[in-house]
PDB file of C-alpha atoms and ligand atoms in Angstrom:
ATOM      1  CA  UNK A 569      27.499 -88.620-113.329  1.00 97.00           C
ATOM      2  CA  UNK A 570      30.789 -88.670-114.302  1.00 98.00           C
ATOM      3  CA  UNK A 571      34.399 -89.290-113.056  1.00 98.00           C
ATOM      4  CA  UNK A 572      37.428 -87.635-112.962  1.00 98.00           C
ATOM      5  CA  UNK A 573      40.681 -89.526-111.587  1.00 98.00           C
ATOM      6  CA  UNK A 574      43.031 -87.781-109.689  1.00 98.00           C
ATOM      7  CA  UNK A 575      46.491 -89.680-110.329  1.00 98.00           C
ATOM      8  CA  UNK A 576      48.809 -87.608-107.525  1.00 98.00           C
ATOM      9  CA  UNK A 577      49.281 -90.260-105.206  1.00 98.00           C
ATOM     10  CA  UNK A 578      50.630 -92.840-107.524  1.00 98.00           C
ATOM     11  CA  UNK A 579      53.363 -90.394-107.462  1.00 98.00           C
ATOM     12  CA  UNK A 580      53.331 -89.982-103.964  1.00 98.00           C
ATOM     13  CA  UNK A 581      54.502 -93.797-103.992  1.00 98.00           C
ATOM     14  CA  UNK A 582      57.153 -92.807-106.236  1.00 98.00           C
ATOM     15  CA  UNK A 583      58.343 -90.004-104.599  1.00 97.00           C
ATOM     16  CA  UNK A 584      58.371 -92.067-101.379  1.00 97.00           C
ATOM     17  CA  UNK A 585      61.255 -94.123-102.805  1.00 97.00           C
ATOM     18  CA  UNK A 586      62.507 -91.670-104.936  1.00 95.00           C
ATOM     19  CA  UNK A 587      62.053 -93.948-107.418  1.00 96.00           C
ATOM     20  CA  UNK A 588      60.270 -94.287-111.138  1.00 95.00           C
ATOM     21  CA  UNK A 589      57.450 -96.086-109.973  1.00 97.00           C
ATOM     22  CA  UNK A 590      54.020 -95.926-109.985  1.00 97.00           C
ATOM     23  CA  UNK A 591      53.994 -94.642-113.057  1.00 98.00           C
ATOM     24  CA  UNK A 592      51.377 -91.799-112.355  1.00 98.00           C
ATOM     25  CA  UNK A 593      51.370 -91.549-116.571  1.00 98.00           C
ATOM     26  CA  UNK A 594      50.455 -95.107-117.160  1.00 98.00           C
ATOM     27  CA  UNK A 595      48.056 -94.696-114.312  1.00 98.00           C
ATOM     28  CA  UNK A 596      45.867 -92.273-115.967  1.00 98.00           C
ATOM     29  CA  UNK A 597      46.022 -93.913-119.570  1.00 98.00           C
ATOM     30  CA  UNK A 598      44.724 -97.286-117.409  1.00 98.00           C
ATOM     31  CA  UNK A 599      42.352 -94.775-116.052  1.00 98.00           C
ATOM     32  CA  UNK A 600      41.247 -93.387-119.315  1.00 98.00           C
ATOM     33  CA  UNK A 601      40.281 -97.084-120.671  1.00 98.00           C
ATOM     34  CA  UNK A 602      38.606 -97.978-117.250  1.00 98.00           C
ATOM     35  CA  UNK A 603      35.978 -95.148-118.352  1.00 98.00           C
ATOM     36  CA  UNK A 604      37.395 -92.560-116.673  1.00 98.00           C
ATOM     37  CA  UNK A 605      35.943 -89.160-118.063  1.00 98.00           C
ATOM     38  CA  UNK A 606      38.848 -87.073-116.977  1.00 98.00           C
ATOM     39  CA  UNK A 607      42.527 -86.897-115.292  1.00 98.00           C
ATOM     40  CA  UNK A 608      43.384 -84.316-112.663  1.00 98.00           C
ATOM     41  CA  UNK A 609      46.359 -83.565-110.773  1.00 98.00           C
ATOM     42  CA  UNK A 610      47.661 -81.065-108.428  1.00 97.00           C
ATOM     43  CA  UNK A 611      51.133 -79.616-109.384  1.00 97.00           C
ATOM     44  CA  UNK A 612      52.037 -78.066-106.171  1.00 95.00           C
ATOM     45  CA  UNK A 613      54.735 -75.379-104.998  1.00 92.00           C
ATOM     46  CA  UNK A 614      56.732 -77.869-103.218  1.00 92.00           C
ATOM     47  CA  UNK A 615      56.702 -80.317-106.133  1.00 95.00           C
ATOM     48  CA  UNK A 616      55.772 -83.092-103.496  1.00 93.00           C
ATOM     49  CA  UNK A 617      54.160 -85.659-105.867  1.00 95.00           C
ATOM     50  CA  UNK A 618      53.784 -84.475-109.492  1.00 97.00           C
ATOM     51  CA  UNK A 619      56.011 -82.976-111.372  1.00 97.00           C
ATOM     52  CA  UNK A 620      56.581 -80.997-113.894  1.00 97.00           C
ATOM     53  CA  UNK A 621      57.772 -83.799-116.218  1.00 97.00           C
ATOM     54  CA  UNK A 622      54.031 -85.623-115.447  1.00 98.00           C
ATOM     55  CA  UNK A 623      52.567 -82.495-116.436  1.00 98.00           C
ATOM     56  CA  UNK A 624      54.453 -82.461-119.666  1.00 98.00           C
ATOM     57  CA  UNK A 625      53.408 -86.184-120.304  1.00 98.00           C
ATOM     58  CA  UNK A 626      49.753 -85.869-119.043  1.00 98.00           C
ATOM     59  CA  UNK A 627      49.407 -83.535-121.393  1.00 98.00           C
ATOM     60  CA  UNK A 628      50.715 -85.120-124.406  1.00 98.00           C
ATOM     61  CA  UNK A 629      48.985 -88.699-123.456  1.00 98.00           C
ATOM     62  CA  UNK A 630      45.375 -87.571-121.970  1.00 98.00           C
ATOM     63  CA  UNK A 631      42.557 -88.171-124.277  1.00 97.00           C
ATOM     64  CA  UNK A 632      39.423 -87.129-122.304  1.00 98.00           C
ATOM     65  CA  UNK A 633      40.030 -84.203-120.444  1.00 98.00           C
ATOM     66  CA  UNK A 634      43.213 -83.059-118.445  1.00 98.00           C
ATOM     67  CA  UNK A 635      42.304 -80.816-115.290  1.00 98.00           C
ATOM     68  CA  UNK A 636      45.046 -78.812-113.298  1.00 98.00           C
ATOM     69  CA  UNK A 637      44.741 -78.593-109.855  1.00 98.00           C
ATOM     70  CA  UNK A 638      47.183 -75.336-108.929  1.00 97.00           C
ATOM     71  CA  UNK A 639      47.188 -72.520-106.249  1.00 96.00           C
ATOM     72  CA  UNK A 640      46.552 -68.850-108.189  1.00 96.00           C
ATOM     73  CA  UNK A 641      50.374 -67.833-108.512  1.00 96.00           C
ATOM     74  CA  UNK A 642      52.629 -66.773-111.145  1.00 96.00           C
ATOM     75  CA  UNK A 643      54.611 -69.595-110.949  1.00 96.00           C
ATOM     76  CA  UNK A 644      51.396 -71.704-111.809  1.00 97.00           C
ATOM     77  CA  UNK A 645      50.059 -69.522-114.404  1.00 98.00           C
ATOM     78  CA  UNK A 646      53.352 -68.920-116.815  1.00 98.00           C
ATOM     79  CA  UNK A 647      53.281 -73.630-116.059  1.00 98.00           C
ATOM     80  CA  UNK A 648      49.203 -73.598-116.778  1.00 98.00           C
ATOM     81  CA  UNK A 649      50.205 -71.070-120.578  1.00 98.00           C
ATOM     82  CA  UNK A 650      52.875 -73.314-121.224  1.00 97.00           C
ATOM     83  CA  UNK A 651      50.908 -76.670-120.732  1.00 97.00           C
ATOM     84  CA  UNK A 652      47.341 -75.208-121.569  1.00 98.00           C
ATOM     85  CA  UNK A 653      45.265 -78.503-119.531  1.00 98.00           C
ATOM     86  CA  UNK A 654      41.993 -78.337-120.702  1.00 98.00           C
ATOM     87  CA  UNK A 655      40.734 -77.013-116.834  1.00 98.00           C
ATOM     88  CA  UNK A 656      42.575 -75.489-114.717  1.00 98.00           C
ATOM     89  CA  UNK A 657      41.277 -75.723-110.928  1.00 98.00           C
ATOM     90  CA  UNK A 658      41.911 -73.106-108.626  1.00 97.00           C
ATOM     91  CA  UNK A 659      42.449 -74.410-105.081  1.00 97.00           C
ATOM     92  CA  UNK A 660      44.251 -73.018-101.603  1.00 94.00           C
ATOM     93  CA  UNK A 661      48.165 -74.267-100.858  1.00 87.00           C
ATOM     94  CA  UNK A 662      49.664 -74.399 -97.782  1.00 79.00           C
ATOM     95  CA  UNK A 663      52.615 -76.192 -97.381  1.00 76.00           C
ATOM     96  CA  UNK A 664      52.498 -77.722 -94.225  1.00 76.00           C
ATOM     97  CA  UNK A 665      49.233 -79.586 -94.886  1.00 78.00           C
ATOM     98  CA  UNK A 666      49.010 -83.014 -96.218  1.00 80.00           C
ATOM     99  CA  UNK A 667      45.921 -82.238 -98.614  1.00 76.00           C
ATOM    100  CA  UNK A 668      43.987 -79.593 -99.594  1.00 75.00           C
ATOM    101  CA  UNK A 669      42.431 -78.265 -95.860  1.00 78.00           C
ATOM    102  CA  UNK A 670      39.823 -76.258 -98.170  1.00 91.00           C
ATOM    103  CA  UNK A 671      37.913 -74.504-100.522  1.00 94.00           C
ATOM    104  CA  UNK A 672      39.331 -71.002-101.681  1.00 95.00           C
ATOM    105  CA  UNK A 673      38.604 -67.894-100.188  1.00 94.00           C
ATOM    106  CA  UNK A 674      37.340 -66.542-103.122  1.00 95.00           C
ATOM    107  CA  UNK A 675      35.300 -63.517-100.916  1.00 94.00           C
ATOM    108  CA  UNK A 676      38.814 -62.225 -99.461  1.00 93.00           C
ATOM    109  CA  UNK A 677      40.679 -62.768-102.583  1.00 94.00           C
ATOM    110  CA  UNK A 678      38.149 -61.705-105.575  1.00 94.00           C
ATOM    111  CA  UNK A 679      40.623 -58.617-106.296  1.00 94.00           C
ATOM    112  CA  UNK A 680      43.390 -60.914-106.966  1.00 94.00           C
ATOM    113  CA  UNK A 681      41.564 -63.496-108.652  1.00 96.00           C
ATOM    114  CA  UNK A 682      39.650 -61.634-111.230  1.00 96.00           C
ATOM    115  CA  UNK A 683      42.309 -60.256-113.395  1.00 96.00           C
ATOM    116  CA  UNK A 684      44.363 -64.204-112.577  1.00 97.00           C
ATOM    117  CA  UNK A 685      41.065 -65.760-113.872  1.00 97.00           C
ATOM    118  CA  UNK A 686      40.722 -63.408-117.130  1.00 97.00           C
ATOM    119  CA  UNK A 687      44.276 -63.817-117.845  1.00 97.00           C
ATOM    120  CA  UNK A 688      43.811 -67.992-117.945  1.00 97.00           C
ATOM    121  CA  UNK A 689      40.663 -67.970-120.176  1.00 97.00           C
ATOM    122  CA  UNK A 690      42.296 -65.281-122.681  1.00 97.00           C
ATOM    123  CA  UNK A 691      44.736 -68.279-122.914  1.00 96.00           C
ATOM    124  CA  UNK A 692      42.150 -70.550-124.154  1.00 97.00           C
ATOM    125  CA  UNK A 693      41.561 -72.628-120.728  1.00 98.00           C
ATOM    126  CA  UNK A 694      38.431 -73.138-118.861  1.00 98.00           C
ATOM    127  CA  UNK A 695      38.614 -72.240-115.135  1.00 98.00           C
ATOM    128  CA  UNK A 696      37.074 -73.968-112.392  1.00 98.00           C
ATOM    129  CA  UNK A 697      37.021 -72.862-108.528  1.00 98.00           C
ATOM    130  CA  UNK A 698      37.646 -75.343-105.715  1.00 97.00           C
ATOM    131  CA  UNK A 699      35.133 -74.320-103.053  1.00 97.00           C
ATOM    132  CA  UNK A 700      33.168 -74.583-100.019  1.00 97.00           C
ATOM    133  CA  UNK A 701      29.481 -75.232-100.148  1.00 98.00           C
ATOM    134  CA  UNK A 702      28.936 -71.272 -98.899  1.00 97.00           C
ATOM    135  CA  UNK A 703      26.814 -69.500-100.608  1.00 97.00           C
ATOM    136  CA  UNK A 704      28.738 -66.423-100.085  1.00 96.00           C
ATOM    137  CA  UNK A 705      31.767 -67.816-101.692  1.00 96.00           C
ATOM    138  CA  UNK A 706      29.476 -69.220-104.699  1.00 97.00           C
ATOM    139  CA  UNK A 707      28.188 -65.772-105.262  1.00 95.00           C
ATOM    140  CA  UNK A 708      31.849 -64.726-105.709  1.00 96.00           C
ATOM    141  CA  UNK A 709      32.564 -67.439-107.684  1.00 95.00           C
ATOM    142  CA  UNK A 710      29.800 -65.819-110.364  1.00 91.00           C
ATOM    143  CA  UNK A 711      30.982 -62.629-109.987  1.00 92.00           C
ATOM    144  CA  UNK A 712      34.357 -63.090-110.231  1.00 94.00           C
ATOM    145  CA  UNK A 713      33.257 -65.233-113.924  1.00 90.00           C
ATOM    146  CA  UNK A 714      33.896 -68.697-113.626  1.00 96.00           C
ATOM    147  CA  UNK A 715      31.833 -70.902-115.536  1.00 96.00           C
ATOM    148  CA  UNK A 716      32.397 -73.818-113.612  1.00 98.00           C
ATOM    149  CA  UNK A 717      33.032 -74.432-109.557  1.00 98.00           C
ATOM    150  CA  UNK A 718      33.871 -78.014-107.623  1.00 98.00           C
ATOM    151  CA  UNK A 719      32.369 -78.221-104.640  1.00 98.00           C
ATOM    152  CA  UNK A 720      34.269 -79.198-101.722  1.00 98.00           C
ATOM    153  CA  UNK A 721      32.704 -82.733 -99.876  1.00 98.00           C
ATOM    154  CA  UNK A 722      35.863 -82.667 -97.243  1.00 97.00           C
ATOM    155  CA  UNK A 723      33.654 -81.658 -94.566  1.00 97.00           C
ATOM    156  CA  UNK A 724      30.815 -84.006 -95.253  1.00 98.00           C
ATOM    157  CA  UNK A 725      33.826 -86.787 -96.002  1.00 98.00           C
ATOM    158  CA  UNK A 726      35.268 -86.209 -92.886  1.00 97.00           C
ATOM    159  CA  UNK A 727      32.245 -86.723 -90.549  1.00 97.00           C
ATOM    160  CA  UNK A 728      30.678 -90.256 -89.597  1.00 95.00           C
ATOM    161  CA  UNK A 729      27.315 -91.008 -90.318  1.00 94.00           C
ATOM    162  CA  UNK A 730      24.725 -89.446 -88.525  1.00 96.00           C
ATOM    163  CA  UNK A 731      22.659 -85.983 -88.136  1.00 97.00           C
ATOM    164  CA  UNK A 732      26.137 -83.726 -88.300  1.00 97.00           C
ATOM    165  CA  UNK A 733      27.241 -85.432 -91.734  1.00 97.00           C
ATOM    166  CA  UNK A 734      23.401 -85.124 -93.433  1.00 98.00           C
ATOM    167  CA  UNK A 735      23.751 -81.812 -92.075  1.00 98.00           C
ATOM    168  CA  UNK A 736      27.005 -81.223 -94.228  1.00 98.00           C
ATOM    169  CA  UNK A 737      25.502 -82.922 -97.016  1.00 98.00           C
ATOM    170  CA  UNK A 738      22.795 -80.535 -96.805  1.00 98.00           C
ATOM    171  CA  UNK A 739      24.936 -77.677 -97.290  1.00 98.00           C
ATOM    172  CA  UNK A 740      26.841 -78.961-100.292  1.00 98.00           C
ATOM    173  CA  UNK A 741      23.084 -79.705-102.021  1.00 98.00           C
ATOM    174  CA  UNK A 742      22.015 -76.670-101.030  1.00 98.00           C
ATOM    175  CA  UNK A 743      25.013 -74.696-102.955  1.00 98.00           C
ATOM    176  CA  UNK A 744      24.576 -76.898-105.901  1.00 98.00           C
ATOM    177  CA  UNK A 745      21.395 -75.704-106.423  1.00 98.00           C
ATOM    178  CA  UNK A 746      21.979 -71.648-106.196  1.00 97.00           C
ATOM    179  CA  UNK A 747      25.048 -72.722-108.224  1.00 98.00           C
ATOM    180  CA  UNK A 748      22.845 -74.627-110.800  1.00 98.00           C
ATOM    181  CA  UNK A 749      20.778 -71.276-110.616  1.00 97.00           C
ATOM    182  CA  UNK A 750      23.497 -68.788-111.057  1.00 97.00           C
ATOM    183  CA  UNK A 751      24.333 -71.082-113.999  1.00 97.00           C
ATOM    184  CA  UNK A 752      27.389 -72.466-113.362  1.00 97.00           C
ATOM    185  CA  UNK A 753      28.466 -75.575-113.877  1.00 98.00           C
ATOM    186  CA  UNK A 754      29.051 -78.081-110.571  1.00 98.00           C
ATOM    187  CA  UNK A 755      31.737 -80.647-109.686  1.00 98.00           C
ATOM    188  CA  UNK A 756      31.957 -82.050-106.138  1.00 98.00           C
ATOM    189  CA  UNK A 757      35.366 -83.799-104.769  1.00 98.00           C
ATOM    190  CA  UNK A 758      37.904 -84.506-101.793  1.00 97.00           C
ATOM    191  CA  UNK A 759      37.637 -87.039 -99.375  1.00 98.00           C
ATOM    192  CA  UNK A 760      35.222 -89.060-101.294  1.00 98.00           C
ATOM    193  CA  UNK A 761      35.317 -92.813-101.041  1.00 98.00           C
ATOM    194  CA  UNK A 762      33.206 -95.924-101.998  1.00 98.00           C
ATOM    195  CA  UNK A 763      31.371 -96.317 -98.785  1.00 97.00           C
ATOM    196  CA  UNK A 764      30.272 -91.911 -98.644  1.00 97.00           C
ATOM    197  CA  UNK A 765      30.167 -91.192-102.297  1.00 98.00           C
ATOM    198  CA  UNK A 766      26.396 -92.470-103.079  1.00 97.00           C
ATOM    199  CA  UNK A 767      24.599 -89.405-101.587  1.00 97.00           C
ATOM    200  CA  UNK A 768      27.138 -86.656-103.308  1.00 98.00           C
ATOM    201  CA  UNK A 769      26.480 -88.579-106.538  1.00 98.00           C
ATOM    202  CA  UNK A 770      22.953 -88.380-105.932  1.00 97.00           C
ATOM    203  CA  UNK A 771      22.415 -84.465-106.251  1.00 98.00           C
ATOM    204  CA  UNK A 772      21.568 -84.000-109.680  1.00 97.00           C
ATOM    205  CA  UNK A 773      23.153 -80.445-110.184  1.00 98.00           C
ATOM    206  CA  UNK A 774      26.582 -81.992-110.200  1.00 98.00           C
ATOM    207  CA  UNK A 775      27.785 -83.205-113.203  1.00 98.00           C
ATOM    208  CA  UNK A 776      31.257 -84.731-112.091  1.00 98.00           C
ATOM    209  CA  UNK A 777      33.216 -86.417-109.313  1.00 98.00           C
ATOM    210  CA  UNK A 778      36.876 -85.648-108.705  1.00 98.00           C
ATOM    211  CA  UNK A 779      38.137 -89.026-106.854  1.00 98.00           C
ATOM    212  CA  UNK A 780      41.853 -89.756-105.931  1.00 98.00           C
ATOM    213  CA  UNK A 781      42.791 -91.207-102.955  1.00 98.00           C
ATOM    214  CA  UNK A 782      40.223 -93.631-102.193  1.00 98.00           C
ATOM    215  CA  UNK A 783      40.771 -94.857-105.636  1.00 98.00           C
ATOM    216  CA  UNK A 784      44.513 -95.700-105.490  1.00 98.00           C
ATOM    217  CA  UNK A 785      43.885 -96.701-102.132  1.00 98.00           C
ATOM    218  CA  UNK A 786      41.604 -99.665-103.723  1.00 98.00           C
ATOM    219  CA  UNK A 787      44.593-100.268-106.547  1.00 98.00           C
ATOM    220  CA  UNK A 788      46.776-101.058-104.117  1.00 97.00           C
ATOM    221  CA  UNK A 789      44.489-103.958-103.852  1.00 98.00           C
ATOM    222  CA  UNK A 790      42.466-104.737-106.947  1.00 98.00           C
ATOM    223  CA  UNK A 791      44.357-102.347-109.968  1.00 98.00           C
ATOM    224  CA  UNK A 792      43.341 -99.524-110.948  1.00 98.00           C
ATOM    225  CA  UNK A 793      41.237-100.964-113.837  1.00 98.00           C
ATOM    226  CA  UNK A 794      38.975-102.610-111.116  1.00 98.00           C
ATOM    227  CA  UNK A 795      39.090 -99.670-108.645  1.00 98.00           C
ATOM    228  CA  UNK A 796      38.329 -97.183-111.142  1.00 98.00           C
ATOM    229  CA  UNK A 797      35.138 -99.685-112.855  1.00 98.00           C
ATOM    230  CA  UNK A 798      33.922-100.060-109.337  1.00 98.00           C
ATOM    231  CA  UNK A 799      33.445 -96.209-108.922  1.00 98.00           C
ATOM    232  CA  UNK A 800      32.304 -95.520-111.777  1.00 98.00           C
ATOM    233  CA  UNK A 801      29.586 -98.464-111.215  1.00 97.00           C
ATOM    234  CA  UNK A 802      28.650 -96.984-108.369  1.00 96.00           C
ATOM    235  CA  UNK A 803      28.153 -93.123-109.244  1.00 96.00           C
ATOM    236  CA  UNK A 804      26.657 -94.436-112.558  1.00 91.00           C
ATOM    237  CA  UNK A 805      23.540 -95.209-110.296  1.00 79.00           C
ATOM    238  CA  UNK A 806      23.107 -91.337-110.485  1.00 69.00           C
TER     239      UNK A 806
HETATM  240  N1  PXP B2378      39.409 -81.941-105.589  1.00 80.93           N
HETATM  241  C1  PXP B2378      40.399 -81.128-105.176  1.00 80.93           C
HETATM  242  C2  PXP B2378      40.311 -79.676-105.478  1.00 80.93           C
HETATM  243  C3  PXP B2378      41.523 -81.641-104.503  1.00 80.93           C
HETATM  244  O1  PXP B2378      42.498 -80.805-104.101  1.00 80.93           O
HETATM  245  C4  PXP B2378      41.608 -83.023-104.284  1.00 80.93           C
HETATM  246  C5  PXP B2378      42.814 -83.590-103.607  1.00 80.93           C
HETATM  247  O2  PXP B2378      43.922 -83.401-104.385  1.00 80.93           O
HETATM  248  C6  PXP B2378      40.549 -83.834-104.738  1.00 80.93           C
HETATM  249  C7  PXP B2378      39.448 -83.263-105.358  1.00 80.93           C
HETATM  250  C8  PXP B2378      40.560 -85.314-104.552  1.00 80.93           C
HETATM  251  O3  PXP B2378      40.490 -85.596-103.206  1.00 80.93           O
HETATM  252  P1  PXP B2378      40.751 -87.086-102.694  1.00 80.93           P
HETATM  253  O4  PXP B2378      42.165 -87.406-103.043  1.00 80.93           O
HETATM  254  O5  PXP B2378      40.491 -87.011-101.243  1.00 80.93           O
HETATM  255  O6  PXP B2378      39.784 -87.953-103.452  1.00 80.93           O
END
């Protein structure tokens, strides 16, 4: 299993000062040489945490594998040709909400996003589709030819142990496996911490975990070094 760090709210510490630090850049290269396979971040309309400038950076100091977390717009898409990550991940925006509320409606929007999707991979850059575990949407998600979708765990995150959280976990193993069939490739992420993350890591159709809060949460209190080893420790299981 492997990780992908998701450096955003090191510069939502920044930005809550206005200030020049946590450096979200320094973050990810710590990352990086904690074993991190990947760095992602979400550059979002209202430029709340990164910004362009990290982009810029990111791209210039990321050795694994830089992943761009944007809404389908043409804002995003003349930033994603000018930056060319190595993924860029589709995901819903609203402004009012304080993270990512979902997956995308791929089903309503497959008009819009097919010609938004070709247009990225002419440009050289894989595409990846931040989605609920329904297989409706992940037959979409084929059609509308991505190679690659990331499951969304927020439900499953969001829900205390017991029969209503195996039943969400149910659903996301369930879609990983009609994904694995429709050959796609499968990440899972959002909302995932060290205490819920064991059974997502255990379905063995996903390949990758995209973590962020939880782990600058814990280097607020150990560094990110140790926060990041610790994950990766504990998906490694898997
Ligand atoms: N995946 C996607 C598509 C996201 O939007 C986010 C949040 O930015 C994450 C994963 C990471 O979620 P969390 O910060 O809760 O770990």
């Amino acid at each position: 299993m492997k990780l992908a760090v998701n450096v955003d709210h090191f510069a939502t510490i920044r930005e809550a000062r206005h200030s020049h630090e946590p450096e979200p850049i320094l973050a990810a290269l710590l990352a990086e040489q904690a074993g991190a396979d990947g760095i992602v971040c979400h550059l979002r309309g209202d430029r709340r945490h990164i910004k362009e400038r990290d982009l810029k950076v990111l791209r210039e100091v990321v050795k694994t594998k830089l992943n761009l977390e944007m809404a389908a717009t043409e804002e995003m898409k003349k930033i994603a040709f000018s930056i060319k990550p190595d993924i860029v991940s589709l995901v819903p925006e609203r402004e009012e909400e304080l993270t990512t509320e979902g997956g995308l409606d791929v089903l309503s929007n497959e008009k819009h996003l097919t010609p938004f999707i070709w247009d990225i991979k002419k440009a050289g850059i894989k595409v990846s589709i931040f989605v609920d575990p329904d297989l409706k949407q992940i037959e979409v998600c084929h059609k509308v030819d991505v190679t690659l979708i990331e499951l969304n765990t927020g439900k499953y995150a969001d829900l205390k142990p017991g029969k209503e959280r195996q039943e969400a976990l149910a659903e996301i193993k369930k879609a990983a496996e009609r994904s694995h069939e429709l050959g796609l490739e499968i990440h899972a992420g959002h909302g995932l911490d060290y205490k819920n993350v064991l059974p997502v890591a255990a379905i063995p159709e996903i390949k990758e975990l995209s973590i962020g809060f939880s782990i600058v949460a814990r280097s607020a209190m150990v560094g990110i070094e140790k926060a990041v080893k610790e994950m990766i420790a504990l998906i490694e299981k898997y």
